Coordinates of C-alpha atoms and ligand atoms in Angstrom, one line a residue:
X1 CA 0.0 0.0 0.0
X2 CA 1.4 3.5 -0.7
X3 CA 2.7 5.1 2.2
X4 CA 0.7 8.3 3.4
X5 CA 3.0 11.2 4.7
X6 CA 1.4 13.5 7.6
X7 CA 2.6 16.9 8.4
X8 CA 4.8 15.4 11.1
X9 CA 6.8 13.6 8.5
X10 CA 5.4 10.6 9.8
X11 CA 4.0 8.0 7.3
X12 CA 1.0 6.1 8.2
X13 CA 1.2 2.6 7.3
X14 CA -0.8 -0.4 6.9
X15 CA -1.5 -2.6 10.2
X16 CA 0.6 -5.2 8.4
X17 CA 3.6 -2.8 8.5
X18 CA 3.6 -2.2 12.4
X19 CA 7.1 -3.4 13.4
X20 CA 7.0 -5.7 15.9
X21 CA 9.6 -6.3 18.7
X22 CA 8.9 -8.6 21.4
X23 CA 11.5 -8.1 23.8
X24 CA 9.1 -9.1 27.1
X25 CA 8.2 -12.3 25.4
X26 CA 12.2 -13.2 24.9
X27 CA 12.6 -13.2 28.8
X28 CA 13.0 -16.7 30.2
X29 CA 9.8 -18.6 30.0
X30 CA 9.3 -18.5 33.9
X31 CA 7.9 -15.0 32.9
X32 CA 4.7 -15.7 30.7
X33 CA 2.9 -18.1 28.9
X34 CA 2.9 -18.1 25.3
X35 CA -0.9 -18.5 24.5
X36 CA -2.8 -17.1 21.6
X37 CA -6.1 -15.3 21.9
X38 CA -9.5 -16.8 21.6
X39 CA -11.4 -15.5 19.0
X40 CA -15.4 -13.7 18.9
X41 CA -17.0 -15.0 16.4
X42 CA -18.1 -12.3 13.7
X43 CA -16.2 -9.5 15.5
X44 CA -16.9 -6.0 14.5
X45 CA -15.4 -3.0 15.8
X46 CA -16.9 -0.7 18.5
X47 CA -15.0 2.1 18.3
X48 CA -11.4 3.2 17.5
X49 CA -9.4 6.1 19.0
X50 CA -7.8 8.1 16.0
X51 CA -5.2 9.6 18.8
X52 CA -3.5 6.1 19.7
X53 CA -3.8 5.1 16.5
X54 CA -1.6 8.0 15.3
X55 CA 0.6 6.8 18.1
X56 CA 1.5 3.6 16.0
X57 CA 1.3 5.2 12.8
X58 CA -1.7 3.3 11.8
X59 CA -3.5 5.6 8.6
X60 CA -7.5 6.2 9.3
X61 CA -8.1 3.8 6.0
X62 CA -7.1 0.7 8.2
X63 CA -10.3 0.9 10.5
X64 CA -12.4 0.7 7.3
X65 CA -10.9 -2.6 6.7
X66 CA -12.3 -6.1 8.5
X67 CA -9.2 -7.4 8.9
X68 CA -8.9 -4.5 11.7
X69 CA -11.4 -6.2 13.8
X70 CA -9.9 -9.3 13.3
X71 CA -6.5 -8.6 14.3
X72 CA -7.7 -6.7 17.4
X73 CA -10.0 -10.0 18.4
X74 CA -7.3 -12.3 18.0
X75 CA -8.6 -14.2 15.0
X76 CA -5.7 -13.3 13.0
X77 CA -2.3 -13.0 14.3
X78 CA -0.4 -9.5 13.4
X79 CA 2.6 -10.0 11.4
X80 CA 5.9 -10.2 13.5
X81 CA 3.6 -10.2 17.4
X82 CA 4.3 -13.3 19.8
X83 CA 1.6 -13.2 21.7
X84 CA 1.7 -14.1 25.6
X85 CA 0.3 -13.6 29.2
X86 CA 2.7 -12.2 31.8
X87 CA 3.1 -14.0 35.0
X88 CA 2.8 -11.2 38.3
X89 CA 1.7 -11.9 41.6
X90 CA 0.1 -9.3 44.6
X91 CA -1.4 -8.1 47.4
X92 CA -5.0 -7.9 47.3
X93 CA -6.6 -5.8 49.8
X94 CA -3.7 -6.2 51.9
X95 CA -3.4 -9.8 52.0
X96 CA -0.7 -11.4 49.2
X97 CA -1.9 -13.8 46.7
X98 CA 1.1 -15.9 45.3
X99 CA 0.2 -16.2 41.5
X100 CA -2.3 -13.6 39.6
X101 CA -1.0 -13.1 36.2
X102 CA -2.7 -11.6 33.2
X103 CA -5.8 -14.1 33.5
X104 CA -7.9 -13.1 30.5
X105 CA -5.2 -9.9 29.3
X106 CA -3.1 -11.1 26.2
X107 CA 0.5 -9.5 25.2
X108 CA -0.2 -9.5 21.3
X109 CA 3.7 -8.2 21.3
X110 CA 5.6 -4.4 20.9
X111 CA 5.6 -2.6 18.4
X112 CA 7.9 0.3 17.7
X113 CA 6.6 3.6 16.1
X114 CA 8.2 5.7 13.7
X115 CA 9.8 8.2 16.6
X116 CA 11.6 4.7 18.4
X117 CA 8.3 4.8 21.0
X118 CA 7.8 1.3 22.1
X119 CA 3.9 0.7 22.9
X120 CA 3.4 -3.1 24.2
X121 CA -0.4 -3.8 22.4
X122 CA -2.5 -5.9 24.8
X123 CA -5.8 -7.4 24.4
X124 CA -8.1 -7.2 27.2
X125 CA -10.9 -9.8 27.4
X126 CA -8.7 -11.9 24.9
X127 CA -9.8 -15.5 26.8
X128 CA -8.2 -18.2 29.2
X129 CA -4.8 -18.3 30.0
X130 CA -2.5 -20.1 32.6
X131 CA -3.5 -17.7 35.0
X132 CA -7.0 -17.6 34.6
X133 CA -8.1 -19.5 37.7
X134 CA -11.3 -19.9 37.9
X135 CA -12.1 -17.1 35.2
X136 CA -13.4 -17.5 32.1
X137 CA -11.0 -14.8 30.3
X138 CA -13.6 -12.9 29.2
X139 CA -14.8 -8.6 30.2
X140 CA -18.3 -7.4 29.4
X141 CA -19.0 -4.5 26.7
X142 CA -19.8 -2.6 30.0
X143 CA -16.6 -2.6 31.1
X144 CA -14.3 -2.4 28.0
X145 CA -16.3 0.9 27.4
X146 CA -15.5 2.0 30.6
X147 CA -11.7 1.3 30.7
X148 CA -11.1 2.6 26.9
X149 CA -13.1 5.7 27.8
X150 CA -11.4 6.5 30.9
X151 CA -7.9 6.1 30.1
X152 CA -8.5 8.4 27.0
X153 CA -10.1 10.9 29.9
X154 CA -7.4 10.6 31.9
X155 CA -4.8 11.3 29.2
X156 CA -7.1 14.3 28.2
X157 CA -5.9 15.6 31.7
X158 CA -2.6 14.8 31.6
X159 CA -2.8 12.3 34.0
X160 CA 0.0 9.1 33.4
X161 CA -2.1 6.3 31.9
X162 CA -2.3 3.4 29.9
X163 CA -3.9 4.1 26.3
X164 CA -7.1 2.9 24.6
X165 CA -6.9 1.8 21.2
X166 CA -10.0 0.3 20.2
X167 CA -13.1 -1.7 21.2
X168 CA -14.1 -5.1 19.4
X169 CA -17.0 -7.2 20.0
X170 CA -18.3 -10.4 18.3
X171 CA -21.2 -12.8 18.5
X172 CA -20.3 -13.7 22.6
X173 CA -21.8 -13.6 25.8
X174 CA -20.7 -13.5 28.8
X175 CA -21.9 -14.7 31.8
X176 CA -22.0 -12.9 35.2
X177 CA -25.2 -11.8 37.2
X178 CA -26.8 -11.9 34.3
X179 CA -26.0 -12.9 30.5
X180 CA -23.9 -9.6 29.2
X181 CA -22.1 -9.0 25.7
X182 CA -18.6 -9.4 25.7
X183 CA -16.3 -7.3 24.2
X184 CA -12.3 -6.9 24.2
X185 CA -10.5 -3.6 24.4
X186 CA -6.9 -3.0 23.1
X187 CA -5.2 -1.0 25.7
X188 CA -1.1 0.3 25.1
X189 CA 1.4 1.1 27.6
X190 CA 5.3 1.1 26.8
X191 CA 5.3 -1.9 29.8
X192 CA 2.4 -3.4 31.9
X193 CA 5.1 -4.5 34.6
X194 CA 3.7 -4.3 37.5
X195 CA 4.8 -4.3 41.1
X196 CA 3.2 -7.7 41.4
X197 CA 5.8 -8.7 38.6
X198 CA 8.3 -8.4 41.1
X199 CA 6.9 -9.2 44.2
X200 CA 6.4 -13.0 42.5
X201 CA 10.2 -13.7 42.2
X202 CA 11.0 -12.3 45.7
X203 CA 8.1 -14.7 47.5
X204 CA 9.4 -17.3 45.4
X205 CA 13.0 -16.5 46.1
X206 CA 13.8 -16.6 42.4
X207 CA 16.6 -13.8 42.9
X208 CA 17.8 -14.5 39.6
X209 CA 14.6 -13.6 38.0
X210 CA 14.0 -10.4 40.0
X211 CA 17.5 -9.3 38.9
X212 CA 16.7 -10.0 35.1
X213 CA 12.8 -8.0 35.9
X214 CA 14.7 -5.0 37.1
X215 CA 17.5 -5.1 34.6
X216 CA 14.8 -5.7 31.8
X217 CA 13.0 -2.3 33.2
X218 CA 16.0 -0.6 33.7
X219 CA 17.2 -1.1 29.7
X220 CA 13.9 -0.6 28.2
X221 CA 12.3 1.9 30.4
X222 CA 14.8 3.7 33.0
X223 CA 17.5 4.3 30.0
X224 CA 19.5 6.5 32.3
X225 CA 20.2 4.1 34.8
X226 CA 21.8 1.2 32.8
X227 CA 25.5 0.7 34.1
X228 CA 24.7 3.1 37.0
X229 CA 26.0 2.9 40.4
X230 CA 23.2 1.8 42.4
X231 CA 20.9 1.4 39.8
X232 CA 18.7 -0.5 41.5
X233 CA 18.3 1.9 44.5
X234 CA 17.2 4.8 42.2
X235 CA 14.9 2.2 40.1
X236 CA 12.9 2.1 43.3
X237 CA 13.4 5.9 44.1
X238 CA 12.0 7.1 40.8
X239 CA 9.4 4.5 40.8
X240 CA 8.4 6.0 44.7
X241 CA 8.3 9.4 43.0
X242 CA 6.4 9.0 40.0
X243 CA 3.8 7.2 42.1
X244 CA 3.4 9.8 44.2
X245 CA 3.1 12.4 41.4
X246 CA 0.6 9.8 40.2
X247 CA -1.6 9.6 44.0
X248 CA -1.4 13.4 44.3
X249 CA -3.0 13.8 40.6
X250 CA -5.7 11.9 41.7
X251 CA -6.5 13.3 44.6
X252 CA -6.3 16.4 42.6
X253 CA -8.6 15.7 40.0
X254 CA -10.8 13.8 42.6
X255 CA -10.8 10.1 41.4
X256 CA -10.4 7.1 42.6
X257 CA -9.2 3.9 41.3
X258 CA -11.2 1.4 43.7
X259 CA -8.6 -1.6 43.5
X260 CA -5.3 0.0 44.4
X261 CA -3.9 -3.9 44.9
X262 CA -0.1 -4.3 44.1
X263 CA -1.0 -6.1 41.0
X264 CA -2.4 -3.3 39.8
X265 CA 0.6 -0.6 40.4
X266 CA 2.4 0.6 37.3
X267 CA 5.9 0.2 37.4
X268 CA 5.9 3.3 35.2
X269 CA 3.7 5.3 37.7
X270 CA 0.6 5.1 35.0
X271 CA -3.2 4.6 35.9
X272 CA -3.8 1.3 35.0
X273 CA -6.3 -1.3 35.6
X274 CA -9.6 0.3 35.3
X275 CA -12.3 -1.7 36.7
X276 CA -15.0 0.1 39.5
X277 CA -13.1 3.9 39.3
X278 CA -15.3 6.9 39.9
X279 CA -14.7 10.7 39.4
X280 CA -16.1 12.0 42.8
X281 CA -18.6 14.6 42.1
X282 CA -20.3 15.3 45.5
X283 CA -17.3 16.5 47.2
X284 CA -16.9 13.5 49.8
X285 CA -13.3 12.0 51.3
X286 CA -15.0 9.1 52.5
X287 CA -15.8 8.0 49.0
X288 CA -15.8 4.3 48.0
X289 CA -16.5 3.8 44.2
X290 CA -15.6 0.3 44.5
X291 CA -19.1 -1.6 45.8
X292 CA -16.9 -4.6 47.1
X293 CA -14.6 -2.5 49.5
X294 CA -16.9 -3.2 52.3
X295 CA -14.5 -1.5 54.8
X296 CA -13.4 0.9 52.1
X297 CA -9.6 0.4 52.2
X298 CA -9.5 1.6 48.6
X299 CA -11.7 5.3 49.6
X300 CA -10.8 8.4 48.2
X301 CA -9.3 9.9 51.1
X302 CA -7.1 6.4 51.8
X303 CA -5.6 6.6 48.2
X304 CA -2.6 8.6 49.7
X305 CA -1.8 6.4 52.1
X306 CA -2.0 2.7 49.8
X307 CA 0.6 4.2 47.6
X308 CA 3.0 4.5 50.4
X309 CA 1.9 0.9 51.7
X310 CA 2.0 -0.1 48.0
X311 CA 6.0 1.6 47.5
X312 CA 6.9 0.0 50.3
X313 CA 5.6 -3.6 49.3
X314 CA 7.5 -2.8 45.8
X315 CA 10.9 -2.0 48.0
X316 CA 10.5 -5.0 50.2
X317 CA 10.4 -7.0 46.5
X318 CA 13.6 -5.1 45.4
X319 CA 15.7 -5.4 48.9
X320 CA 17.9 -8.7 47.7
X321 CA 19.6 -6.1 45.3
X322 CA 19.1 -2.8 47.4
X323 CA 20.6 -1.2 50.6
X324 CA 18.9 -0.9 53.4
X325 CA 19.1 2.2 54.1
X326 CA 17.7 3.3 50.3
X327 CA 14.7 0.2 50.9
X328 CA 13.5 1.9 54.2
X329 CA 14.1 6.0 53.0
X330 CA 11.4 4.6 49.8
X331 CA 8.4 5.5 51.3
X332 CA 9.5 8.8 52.7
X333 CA 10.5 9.4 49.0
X334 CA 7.0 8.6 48.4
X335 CA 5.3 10.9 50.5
X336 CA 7.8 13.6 50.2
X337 CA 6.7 13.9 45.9
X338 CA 3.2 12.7 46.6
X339 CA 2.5 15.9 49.4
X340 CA 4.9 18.2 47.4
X341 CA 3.2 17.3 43.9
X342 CA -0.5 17.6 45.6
X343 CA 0.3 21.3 47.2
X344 CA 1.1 22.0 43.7
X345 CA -1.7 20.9 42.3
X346 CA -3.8 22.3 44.5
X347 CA -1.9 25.9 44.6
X348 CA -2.4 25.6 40.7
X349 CA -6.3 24.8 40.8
X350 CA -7.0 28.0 43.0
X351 CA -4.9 30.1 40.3
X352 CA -1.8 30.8 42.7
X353 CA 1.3 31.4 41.3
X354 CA 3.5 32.2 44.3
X355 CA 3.6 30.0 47.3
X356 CA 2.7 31.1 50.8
X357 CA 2.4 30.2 54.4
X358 CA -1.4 29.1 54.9
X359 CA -1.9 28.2 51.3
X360 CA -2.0 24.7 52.9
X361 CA -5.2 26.3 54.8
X362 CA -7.0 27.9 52.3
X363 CA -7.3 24.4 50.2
X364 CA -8.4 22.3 53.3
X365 CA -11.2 24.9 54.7
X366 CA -12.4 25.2 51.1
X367 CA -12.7 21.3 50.8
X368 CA -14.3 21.3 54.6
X369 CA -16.8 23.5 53.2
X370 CA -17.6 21.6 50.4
X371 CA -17.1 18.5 52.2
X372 CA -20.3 20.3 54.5
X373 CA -22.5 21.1 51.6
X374 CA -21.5 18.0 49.2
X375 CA -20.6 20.6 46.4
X376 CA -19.7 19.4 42.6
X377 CA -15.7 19.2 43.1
X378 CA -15.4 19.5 39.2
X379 CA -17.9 22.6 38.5
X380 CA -17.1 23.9 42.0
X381 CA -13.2 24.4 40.8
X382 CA -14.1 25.8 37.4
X383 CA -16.5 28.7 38.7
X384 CA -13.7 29.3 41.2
X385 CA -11.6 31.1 38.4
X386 CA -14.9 33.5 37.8
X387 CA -14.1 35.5 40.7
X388 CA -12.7 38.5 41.0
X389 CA -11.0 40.3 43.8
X390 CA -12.7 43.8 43.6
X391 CA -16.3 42.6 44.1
X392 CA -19.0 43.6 46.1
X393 CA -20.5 40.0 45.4
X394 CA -19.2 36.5 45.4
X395 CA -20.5 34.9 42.3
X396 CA -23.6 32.7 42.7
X397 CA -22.4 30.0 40.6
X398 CA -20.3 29.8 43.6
X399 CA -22.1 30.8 46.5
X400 CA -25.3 28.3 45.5
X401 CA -22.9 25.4 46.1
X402 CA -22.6 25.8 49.4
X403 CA -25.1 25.5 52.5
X404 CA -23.2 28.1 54.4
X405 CA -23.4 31.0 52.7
X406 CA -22.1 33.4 54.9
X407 CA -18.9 30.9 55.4
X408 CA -18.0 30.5 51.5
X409 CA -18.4 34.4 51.8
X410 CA -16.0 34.4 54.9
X411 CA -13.8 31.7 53.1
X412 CA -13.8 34.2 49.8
X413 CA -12.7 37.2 51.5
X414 CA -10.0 35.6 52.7
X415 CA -9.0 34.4 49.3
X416 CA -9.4 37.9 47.4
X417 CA -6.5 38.8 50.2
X418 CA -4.5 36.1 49.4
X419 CA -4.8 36.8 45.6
X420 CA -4.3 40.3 46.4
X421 CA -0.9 39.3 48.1
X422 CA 0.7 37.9 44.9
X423 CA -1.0 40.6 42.8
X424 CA -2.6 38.6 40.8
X425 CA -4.4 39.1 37.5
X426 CA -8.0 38.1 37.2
X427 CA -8.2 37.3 33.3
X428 CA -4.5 35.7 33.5
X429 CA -5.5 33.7 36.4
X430 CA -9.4 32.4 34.8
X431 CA -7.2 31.3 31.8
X432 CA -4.9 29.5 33.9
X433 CA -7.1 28.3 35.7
X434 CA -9.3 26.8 32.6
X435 CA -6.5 24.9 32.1
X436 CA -5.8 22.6 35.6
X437 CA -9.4 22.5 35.9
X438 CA -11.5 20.6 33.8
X439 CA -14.5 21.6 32.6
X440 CA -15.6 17.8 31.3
X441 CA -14.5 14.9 33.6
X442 CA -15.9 11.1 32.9
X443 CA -19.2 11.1 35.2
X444 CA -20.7 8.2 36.2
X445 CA -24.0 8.7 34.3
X446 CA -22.3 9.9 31.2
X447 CA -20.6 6.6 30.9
X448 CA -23.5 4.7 31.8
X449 CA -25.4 6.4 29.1
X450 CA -23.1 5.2 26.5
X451 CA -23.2 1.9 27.7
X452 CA -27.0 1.6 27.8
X453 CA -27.0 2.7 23.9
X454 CA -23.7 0.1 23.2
X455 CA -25.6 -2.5 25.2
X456 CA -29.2 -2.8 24.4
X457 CA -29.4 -0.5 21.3
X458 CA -25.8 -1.9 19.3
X459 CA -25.5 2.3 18.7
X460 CA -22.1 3.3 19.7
X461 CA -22.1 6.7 18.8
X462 CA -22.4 7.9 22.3
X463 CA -18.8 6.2 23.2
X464 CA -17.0 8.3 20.2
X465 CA -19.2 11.5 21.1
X466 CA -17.2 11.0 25.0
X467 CA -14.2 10.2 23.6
X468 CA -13.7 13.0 21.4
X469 CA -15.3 15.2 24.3
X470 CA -13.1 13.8 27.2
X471 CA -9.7 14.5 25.2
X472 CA -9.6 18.0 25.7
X473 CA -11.6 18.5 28.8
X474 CA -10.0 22.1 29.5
X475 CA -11.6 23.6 26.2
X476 CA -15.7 24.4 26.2
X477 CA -16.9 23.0 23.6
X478 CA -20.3 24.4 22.2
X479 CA -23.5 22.5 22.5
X480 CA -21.9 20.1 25.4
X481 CA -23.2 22.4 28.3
X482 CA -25.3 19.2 29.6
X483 CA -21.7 17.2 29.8
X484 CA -20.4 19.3 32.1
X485 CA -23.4 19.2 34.5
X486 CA -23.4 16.8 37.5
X487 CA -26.0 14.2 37.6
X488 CA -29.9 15.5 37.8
X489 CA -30.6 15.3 41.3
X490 CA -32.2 12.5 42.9
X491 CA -30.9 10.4 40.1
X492 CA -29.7 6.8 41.8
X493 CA -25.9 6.6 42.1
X494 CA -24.8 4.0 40.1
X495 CA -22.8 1.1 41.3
X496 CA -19.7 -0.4 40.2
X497 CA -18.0 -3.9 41.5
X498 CA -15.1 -6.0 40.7
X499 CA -17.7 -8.1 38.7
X500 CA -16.2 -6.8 35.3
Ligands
AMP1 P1 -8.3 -7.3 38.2 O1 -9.2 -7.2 39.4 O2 -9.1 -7.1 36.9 O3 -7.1 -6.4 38.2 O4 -7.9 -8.8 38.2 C1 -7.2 -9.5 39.2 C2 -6.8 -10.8 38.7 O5 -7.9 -11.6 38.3 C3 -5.9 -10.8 37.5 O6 -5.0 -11.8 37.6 C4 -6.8 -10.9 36.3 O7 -6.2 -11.3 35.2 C5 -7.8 -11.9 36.9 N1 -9.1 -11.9 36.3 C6 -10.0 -10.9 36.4 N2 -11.1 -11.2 35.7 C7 -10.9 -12.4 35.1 C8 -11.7 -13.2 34.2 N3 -12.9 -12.9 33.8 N4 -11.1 -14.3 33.7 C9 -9.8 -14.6 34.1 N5 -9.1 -13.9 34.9 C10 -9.6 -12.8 35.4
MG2 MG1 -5.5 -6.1 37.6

């Protein structure tokens, strides 16, 4: 096929001419199984993401073909991919499970894009593996759409995340409560190691194997540290910090992942796993998104605190090849980025430049406050930047949120002042602050919406009306008012499980 040439001087090529190097399926075989997916029959595609597409320099034409569903169904095998399923273990709400593994994720292989990018392609919902226990290796539609939707929403805020390709689906059910469609989403990450990857060789004592997991990440994925003086010691360190950058953008953007186990812990610091999440939208700490975390381990407000249990499960993994000293210092290294990345974050979303004693203050009494009168987190931030510090009047956008009137009026005063102190500029500052806080975030009902129309009505136009929406949340976008409101009141909250 002739090659097409974008502006980037990037060609876009055929699906037959991604370039295929599968250097996690040439670790020892301890490390995976080699299996090959287990086809839908008549598979057709749900939905495709032009953006990660253009990340392997697939050209738009190749979605019109069928062989693109077929590929991405495992029917037929890509030219050059060695399909497998990695082998990981974890802790699961705190307790450690010896053998997980991807039970029903295939490796279809890596592929290298025209800028040297390495973006492993994995099938989710792909069918039984070794390590499918007593799964059947399938996902529901329900849950596909929810995963491929929210990594693109989470990319669309600049949060680290694994990538959504595309959606297949086929003539399948799949049983859980009830019967459900099944469906398979490629998702992309340049590694889906794990912590779990590494806490199965040290359990096992297979020191050997834990040396040739962290040289392996190290070469492919840590560049910088190959040859390094204790390499192994900063592995961890940078891993402990981009974690904590990860936590703290969470907590920022108000979501929650709802299965923080140690199997499902980027060794990358990405967002990965996507099963029950939710975007808060009442403002509430306490928040459990997950309907199975009885004693909600996983809440919003605890998220801070698994990543540092989480880093130091990750160090305990690594301490055959690590000092002492550098495994007990990772979880201070944790919470040192994690509190210093959040009062960033925070600083940023009230539209302060400068930092100042009793910043810290001014974000927790405005939460307290909204934590009182269970105001929209997402709309509460964006009418924040509205205000402006000579005003006789706090804007009612504002005010209305909260039950104490006269305390958001107390709490606003005292923000005019601090604004005042850095001289800031109220147009500079509403622009800025358009851009750390989104106008369009993934809401529950908005999700469930397109699922309802994927599900019962085959119309999948809702799913590609989110996507495009959800990758540039920052920018209004006209006629999309009613996406950026939260859910009608009264409406039933919906409820997510592990049951995916
Ligand atoms: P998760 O909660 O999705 O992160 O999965 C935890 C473990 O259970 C992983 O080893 C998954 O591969 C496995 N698993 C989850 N659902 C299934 C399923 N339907 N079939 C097989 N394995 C599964
Ligand atoms: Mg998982």
């Amino acid at each position: 096929m002739e090659e097409v040439v974008t502006g980037d001087n990037v060609s876009m090529n055929t699906l037959e001419d991604l370039q295929f190097q599968n250097t996690y399926a040439s670790l020892p075989d301890v490390f995976h199984e080699r299996v090959k997916p287990t086809p839908f029959p008549n598979p057709y595609l749900v939905s495709v993401n032009p953006a990660a597409a253009k990340l392997l320099n697939i050209d738009v034409k190749e979605w019109t073909r069928p062989e693109f569903a077929e590929y991405f169904c495992g029917a037929k095998l890509l030219p050059g991919s060695d399909p497998i399923a990695m082998l990981y273990s974890g802790h699961q709400f705190g307790h450690y499970v010896p053998q997980l593994g991807d039970g029903r994720a295939i490796l279809l292989g890596e592929v290298r894009n025209q800028k040297g990018e390495r973006w492993e392609l994995q099938l989710k919902g792909a069918g039984l593996t070794r390590f499918s226990r007593d799964g059947d290796g399938r996902a529901v539609m329900r849950s596909t759409i929810r995963e491929y939707l929210c990594g693109e929403a989470m990319h669309g805020l600049g949060i680290p995340t694994t990538r959504s390709l595309c959606i297949v689906a086929g003539e399948e059910v799949v049983w859980r409560e009830t019967p459900e469609p099944g469906a398979m989403l490629l998702r992309m990450a340049p590694t889906h190691v794990r912590f779990g990857s590494f806490e199965v060789f040290y359990y096992r004592r297979q020191h050997e194997y834990l040396k040739t997991l962290a040289d392996y990440v190290i070469e492919y994925h840590y560049p910088h540290l190959v040859g390094e003086e204790n390499g192994y010691a900063r592995l961890l360190h940078e891993v402990a910090v981009r974690t904590g950058h990860l936590v703290a953008q969470w907590q920022a953007v108000g979501w929650a992942h709802g299965v923080l186990n140690t199997d499902n812990m980027s060794i990358l610091g990405l967002t990965m796993d996507y099963g029950p999440f939710g975007f808060m939208e009442r403002y509430d700490p306490t928040f459990i998104c997950n309907h199975s975390d009885h004693h909600g381990r996983y809440s919003f407000q605890n998220q801070p605190d698994i990543g540092y249990w989480n880093i130091r499960a990750l160090a305990r993994a690594l301490s055959p090849f690590v000092e002492e000293a550098d495994v007990n210092a990772t979880p201070e290294v944790y919470e040192k980025a994690m509190t210093g990345k959040y009062a960033e974050l925070m600083r940023a979303k009230l539209g302060l430049v400068e930092a100042h004693a009793g910043d810290d203050k001014l974000v927790t009494d405005l939460l307290n406050l909204m934590d009182s009168s269970r105001a929209d987190y997402t709309t509460l931030f964006r009418v924040l930047g509205t205000i402006r510090q000579v005003s006789s009047t706090v804007p009612s956008e504002f005010r209305d949120q909260f039950l104490h009137r006269e305390a958001c009026d107390d709490w606003t005063a005292r923000y005019r002042e601090r604004l005042r102190a850095e001289k800031s500029d109220d147009a500079e500052r509403q622009a800025r602050m358009d851009h750390v806080n989104p106008k369009y975030i993934l809401r529950n009902h908005l999700a469930q919406r397109a699922i309802t129309q994927a599900v019962q009505q085959k119309d999948y136009s809702e799913i590609d009306r989110l996507l495009n929406l959800l990758s540039d949340p920052f920018t209004e976008q006209l006629g999309m008012e009613a996406y950026a409101a939260p859910p009608p009141p009264g409406e039933p909250s919906i409820i997510v499980s592990c049951s995916s």
